Coordinates of C-alpha atoms in Angstrom, one line a residue:
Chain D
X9 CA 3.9 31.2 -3.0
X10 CA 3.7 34.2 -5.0
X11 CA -0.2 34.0 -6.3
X12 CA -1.9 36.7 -4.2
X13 CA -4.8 34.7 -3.0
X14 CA -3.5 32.3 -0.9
X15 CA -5.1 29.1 -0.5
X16 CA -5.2 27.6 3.6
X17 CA -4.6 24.1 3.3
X18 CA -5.3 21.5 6.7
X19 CA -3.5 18.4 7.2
X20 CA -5.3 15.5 8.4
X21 CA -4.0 12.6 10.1
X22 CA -6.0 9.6 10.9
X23 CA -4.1 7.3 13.5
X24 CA -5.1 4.2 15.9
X25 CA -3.2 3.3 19.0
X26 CA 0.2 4.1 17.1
X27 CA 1.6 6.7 19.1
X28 CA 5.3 5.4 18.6
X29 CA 4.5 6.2 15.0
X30 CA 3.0 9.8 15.0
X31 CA 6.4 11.3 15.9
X32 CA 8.4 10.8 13.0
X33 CA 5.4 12.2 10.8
X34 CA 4.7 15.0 12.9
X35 CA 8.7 15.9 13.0
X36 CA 8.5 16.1 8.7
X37 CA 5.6 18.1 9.2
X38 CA 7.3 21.2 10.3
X39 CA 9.8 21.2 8.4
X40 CA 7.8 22.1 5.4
X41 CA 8.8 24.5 3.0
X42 CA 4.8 25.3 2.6
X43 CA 3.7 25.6 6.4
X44 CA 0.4 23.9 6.8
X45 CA -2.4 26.2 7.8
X46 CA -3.7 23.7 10.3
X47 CA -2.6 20.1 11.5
X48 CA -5.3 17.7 12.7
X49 CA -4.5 14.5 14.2
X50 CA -8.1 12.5 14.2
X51 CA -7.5 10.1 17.1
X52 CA -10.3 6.9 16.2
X53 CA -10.7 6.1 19.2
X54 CA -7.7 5.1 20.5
X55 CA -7.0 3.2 23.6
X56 CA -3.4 4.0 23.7
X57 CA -2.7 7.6 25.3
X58 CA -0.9 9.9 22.7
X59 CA -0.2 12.8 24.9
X60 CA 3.4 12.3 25.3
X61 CA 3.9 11.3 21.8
X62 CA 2.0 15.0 20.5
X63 CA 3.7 17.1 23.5
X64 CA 6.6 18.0 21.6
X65 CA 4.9 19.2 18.8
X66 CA 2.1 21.5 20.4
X67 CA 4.5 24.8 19.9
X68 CA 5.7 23.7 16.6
X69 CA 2.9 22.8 14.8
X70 CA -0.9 24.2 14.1
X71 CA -1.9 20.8 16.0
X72 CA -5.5 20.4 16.8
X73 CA -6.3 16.6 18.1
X74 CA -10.3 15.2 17.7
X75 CA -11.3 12.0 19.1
X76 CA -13.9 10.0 16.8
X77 CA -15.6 7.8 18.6
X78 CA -17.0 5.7 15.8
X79 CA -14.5 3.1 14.1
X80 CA -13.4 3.2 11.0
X81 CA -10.9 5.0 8.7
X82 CA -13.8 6.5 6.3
X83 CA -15.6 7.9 9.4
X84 CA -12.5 8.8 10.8
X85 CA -11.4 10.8 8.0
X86 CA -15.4 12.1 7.3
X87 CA -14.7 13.7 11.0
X88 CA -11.6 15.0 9.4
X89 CA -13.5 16.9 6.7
X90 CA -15.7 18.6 8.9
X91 CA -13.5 20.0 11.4
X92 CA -10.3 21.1 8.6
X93 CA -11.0 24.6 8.3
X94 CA -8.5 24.4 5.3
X95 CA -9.7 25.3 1.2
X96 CA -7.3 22.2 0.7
X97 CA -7.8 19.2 2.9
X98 CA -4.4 17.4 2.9
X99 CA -4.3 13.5 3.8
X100 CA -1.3 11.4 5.0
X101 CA -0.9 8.4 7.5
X102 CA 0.7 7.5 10.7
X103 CA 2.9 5.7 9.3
X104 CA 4.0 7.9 6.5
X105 CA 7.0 10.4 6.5
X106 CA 6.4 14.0 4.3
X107 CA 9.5 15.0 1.9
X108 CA 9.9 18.9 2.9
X109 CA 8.6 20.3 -0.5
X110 CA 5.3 17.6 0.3
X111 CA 2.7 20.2 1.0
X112 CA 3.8 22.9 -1.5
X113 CA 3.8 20.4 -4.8
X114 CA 0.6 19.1 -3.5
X115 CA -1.0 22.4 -3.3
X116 CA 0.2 24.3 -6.2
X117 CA -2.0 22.4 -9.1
X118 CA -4.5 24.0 -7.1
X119 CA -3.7 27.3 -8.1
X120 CA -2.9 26.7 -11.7
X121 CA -6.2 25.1 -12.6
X122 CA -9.4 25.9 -10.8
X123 CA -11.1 22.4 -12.5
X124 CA -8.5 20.5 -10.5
X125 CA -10.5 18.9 -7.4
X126 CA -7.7 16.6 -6.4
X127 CA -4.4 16.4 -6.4
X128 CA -2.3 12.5 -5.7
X129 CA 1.1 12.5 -5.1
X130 CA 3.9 10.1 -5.2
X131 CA 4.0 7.1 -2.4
X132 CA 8.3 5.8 -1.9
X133 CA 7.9 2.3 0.3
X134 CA 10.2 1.4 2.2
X135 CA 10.9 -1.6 3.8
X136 CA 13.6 -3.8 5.5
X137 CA 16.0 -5.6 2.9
X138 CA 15.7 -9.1 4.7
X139 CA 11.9 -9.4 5.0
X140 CA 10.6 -11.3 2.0
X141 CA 6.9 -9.6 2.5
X142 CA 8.1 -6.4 2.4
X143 CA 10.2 -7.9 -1.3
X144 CA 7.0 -9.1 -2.3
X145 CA 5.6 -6.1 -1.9
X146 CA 8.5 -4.3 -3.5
X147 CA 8.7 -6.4 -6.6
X148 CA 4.6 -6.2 -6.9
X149 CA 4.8 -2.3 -6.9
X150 CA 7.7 -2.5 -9.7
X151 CA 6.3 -4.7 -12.1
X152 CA 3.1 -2.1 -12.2
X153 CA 5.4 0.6 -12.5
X154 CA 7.7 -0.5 -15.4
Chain Y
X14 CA -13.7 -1.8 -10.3
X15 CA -10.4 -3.1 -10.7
X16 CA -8.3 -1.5 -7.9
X17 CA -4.6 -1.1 -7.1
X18 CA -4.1 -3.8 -9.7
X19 CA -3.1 -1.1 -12.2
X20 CA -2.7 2.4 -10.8
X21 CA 1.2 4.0 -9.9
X22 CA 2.4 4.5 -13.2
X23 CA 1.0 7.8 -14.5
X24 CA 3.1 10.1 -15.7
X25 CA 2.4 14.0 -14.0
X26 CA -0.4 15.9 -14.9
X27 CA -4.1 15.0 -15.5
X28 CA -5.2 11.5 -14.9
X29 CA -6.9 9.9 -17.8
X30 CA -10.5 10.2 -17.8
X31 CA -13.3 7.5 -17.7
X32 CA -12.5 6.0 -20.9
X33 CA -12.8 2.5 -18.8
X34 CA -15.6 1.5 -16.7
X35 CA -14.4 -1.2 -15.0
X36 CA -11.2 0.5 -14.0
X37 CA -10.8 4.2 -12.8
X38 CA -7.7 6.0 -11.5
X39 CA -7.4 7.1 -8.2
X40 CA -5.2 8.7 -5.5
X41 CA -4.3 6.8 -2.8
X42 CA -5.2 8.8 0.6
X43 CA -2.1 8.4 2.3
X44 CA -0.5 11.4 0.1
X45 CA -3.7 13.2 -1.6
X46 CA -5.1 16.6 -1.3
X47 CA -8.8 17.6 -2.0
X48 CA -10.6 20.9 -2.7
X49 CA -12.6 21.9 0.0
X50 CA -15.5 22.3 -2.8
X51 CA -15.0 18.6 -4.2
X52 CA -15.0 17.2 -0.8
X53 CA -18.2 19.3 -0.3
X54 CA -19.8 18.1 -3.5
X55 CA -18.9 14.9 -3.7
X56 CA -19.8 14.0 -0.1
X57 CA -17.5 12.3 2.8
X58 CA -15.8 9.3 2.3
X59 CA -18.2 6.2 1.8
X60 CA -18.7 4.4 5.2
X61 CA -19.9 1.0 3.3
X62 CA -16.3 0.6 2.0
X63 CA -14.8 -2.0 3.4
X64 CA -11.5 -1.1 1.3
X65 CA -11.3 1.1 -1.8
X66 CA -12.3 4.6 -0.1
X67 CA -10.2 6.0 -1.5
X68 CA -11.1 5.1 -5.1
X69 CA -14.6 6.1 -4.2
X70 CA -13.6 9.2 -3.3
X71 CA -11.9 9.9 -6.5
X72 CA -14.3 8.6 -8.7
X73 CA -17.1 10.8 -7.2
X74 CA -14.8 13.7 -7.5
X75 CA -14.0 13.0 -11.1
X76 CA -18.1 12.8 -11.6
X77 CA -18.5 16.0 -9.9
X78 CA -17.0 17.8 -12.7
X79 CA -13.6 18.0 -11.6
X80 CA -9.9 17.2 -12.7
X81 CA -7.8 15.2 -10.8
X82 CA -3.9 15.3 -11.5
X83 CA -1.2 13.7 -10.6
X84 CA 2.0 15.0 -8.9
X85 CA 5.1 13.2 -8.2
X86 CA 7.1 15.7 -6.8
X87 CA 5.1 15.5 -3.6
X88 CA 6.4 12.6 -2.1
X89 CA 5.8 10.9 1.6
X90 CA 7.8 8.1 2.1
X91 CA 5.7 4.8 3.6
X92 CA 7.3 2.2 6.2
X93 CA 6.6 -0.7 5.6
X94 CA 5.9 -2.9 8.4
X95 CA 4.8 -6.5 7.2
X96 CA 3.8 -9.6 8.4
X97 CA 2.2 -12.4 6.6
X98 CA -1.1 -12.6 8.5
X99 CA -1.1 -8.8 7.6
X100 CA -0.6 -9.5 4.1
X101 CA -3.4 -12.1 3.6
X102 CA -5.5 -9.9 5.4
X103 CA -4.9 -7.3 3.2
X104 CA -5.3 -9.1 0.2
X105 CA -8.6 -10.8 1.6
X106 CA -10.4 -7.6 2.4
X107 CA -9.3 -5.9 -0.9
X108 CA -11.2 -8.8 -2.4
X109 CA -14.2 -8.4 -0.2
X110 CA -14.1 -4.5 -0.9
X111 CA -13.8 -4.7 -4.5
X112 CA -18.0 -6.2 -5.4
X113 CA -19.2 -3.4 -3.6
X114 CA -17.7 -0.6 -5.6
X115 CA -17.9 -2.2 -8.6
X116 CA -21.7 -2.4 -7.9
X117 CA -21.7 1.2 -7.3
X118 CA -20.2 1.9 -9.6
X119 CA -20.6 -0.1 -13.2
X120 CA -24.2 0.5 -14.3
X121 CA -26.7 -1.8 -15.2
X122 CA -26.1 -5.7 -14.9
X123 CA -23.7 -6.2 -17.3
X124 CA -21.0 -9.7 -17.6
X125 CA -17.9 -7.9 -18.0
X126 CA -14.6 -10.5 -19.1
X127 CA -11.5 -8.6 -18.4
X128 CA -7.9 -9.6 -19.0
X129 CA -4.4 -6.6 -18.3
X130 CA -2.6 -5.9 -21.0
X131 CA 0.0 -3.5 -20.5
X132 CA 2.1 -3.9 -23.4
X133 CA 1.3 -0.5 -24.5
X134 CA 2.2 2.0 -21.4
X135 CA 2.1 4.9 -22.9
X136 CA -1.0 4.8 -25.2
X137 CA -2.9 2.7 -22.5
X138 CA -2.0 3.6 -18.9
X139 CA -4.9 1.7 -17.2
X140 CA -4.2 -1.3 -19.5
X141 CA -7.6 -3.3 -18.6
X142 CA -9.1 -4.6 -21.7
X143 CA -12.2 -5.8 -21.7
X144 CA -13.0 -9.1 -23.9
X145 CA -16.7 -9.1 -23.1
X146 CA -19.1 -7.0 -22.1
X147 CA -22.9 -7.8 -22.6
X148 CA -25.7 -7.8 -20.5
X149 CA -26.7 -10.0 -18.1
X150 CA -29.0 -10.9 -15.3
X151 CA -26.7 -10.0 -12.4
X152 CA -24.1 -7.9 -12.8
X153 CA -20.4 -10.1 -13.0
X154 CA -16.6 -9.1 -13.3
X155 CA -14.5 -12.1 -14.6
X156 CA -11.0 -11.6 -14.7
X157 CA -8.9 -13.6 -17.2
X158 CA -5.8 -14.5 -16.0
X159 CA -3.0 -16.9 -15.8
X160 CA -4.2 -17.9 -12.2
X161 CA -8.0 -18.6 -13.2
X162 CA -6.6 -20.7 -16.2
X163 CA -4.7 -22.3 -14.0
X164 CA -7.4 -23.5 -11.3
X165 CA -9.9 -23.9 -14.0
X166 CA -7.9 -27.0 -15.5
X167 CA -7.4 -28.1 -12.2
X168 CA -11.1 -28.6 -11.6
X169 CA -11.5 -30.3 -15.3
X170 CA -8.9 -32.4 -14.4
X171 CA -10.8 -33.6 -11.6
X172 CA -14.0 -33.5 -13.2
X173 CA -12.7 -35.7 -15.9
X174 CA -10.8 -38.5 -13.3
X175 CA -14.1 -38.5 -11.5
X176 CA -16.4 -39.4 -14.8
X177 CA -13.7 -40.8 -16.6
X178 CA -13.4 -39.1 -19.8
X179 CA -10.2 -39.9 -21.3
X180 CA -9.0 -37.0 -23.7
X181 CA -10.2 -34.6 -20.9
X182 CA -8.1 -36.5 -18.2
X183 CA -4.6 -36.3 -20.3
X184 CA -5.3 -32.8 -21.6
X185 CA -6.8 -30.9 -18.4
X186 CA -3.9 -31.9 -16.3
X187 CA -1.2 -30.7 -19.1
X188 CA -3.0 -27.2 -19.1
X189 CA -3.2 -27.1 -15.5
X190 CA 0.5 -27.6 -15.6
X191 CA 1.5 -25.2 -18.8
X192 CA -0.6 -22.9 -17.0
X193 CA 1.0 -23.3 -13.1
X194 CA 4.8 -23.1 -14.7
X195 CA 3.9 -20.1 -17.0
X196 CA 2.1 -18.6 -12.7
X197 CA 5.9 -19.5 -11.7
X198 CA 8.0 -18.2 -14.8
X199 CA 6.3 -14.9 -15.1
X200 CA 8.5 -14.5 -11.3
X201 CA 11.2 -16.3 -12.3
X202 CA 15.0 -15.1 -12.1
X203 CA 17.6 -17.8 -12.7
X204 CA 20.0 -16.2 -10.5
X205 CA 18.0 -16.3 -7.6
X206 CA 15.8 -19.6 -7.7
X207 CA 14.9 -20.2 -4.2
X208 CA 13.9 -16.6 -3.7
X209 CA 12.2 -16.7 -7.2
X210 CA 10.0 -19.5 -5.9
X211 CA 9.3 -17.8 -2.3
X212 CA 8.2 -14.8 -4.0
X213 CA 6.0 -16.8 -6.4
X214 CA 4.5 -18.8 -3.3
X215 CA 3.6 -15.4 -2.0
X216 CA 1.8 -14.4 -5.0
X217 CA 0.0 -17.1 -4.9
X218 CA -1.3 -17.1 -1.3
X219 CA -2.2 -13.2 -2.0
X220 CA -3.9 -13.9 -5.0
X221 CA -5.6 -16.8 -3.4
X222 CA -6.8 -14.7 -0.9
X223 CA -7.5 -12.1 -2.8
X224 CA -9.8 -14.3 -5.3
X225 CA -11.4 -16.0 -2.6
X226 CA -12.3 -12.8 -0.5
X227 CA -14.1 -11.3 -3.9
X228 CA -16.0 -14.1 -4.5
X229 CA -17.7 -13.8 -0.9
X230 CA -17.8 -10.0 -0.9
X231 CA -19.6 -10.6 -4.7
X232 CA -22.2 -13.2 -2.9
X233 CA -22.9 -10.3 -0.4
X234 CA -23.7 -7.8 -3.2
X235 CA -24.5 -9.7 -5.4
X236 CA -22.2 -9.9 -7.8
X237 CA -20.4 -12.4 -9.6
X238 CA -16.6 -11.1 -9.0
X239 CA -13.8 -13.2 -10.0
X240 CA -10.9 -10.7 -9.5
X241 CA -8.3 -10.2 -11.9
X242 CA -5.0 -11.1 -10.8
X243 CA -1.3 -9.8 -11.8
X244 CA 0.2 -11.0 -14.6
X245 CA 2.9 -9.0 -15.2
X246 CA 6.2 -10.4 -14.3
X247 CA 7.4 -9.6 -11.4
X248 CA 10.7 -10.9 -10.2
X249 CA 12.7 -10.4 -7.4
X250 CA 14.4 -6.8 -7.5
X251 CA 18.2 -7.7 -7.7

């Protein structure tokens, strides 16, 4: 970033007993070209221990972990709002991986425009060749996108 | 409001404004970013959505004065992990979440008859036309499409054999027909039949679902909701 005022920007994670899924995200999380300010993984309530799964990650990352108690992603995420100490509160989920450059194109219209109050980037799915949901879903998100 | 059915192809830059009120762009909040300030303005995220709270979200940002824009380049890549309970489900609770914004939302108790038309991308991104739009005593979303055509004739057809009207009972059954093959051939691809129809038996059960799951979420809020279903082609990607 070259501006001189520097924008902090959190990046909150909502997950629910998928620790096996965490990894991957938190792994494309520091490799960001744009290192997030603060990294909070908003644990609803999970039954599932994530401990091992967010071990490896404690040095590398700016990780913070919150347990909300009540269920739900919009309460889970409301918890995430009010504990990001970020000017830009980032969302992503479990089961999502971040392209490096993620954070920094998400965070730069930002600067550029002061009106700007959100900023939506783009979503890749992928899914396995064979499964005919997953085609479904594939040629559903193509015909919108023609 | 009309949601998912139309979003994903805006080009970057500013989304286009509230020039529709029965649809409104939104960002999808497994890759979006907020301003502290919008997120302070507009409030948290609505706990009464069921699904859609993320559209809520954008839509009170938009209202609170601010822009919202678009940006490709940031990209997170989603696995996909489905299973076809998972996908009715899905479909079902996006049709039970869908009355209750739209409630929120679309003032006043107005009859709103909708159909897509996305012949004209770049003019139109939304591509939600409305055919009526009058007031009302409750407040109703009808979607027109292929699908509703479709089931409509069915029920005449049945109607008719039942009281025994005889133009209705040749005629009714030859809609219901155009109208299921036109359902089929909109995901059609000759060189892949079998798959073709699979894909098209899918749609159907989502759609289904989908339909059925607004019309109880509408009784709940009181709302007549008849979602509006694809009816873009949509073949199977070669």
């Amino acid at each position: 970033m070259t501006d001189e005022r520097r924008l902090t920007a959190s990046v909150v994670v909502v997950t629910k007993d998928r620790p096996e899924l965490i990894g991957e995200l938190l792994e494309s999380l520091t490799r960001q070209t744009l290192r997030p300010d603060e990294v909070l993984v908003i644990d609803n309530n999970s039954t599932a221990s994530y401990d091992e799964a967010l071990a490896p990650y404690r040095d590398r990352l700016p990780l913070r972990v919150v347990v909300e108690a009540t269920p739900g992603i919009a309460a889970a995420r409301n918890r995430g709002i009010r504990e990001a100490t970020g000017e830009i509160v980032a969302f992503t989920d479990d089961d999502c991986r971040t392209a490096p450059e993620w954070l920094e194109h998400l965070v730069k219209p930002f600067y550029r425009d002061p009106h700007i109050g959100a900023v939506g980037g783009h979503v890749e799915w992928l899914g396995a060749a064979d499964n005919l949901i997953c085609e479904f879903y594939r040629a559903d998100r193509e015909a919108l996108t023609q | 409001m009309i949601i998912d059915i139309a979003r994903c192809s805006f080009q970057r830059g500013y989304l286009p404004g509230k020039k529709n009120t029965v649809f409104h762009p939104f960002f999808a909040t497994c890759n979006a970013a907020f301003r502290r300030e919008a997120l302070d303005r507009a409030g948290g995220f609505d706990l009464k959505c069921r699904t859609g709270e993320d559209v809520d979200m954008s839509i009170r940002v938009a209202r609170a004065g601010y822009a919202l824009w678009y940006e490709p380049a940031a990209t997170v890549r989603h696995v996909d992990r489905h299973t076809l309970v998972g996908m009715l489900r899905q479909w079902f609770n996006y049709g039970v979440g869908h009355p209750y914004l739209y409630r929120k939302h679309v003032p006043g108790p107005r009859l709103q008859v909708c159909r897509l038309d996305t012949s004209n991308r770049a003019a139109d991104p939304i591509g939600v036309r409305r055919l009526l739009d009058v007031r009302f005593p409750f407040p109703g979303l009808v979607g027109a499409s292929v699908f509703h055509l479709f089931h409509l004739a069915l029920a005449a057809a049945l109607t008719a054999a039942w009281w025994g009207v005889p133009t209705a009972a040749w005629l009714a059954p030859g809609v219901a027909l155009l109208s299921g093959a036109w359902y089929i051939g909109l995901r059609f691809d000759w060189r892949r039949p079998v798959r073709s129809l699979a894909l098209a038996g899918l749609r159907y059960t989502a759609d289904f679902a989908f339909v059925l799951g607004g019309l109880l979420g509408g009784l709940r809020h009181g709302v007549l909701y008849l979602a509006l279903t694809r009816t873009r082609r949509q073949a199977p990607s070669t």
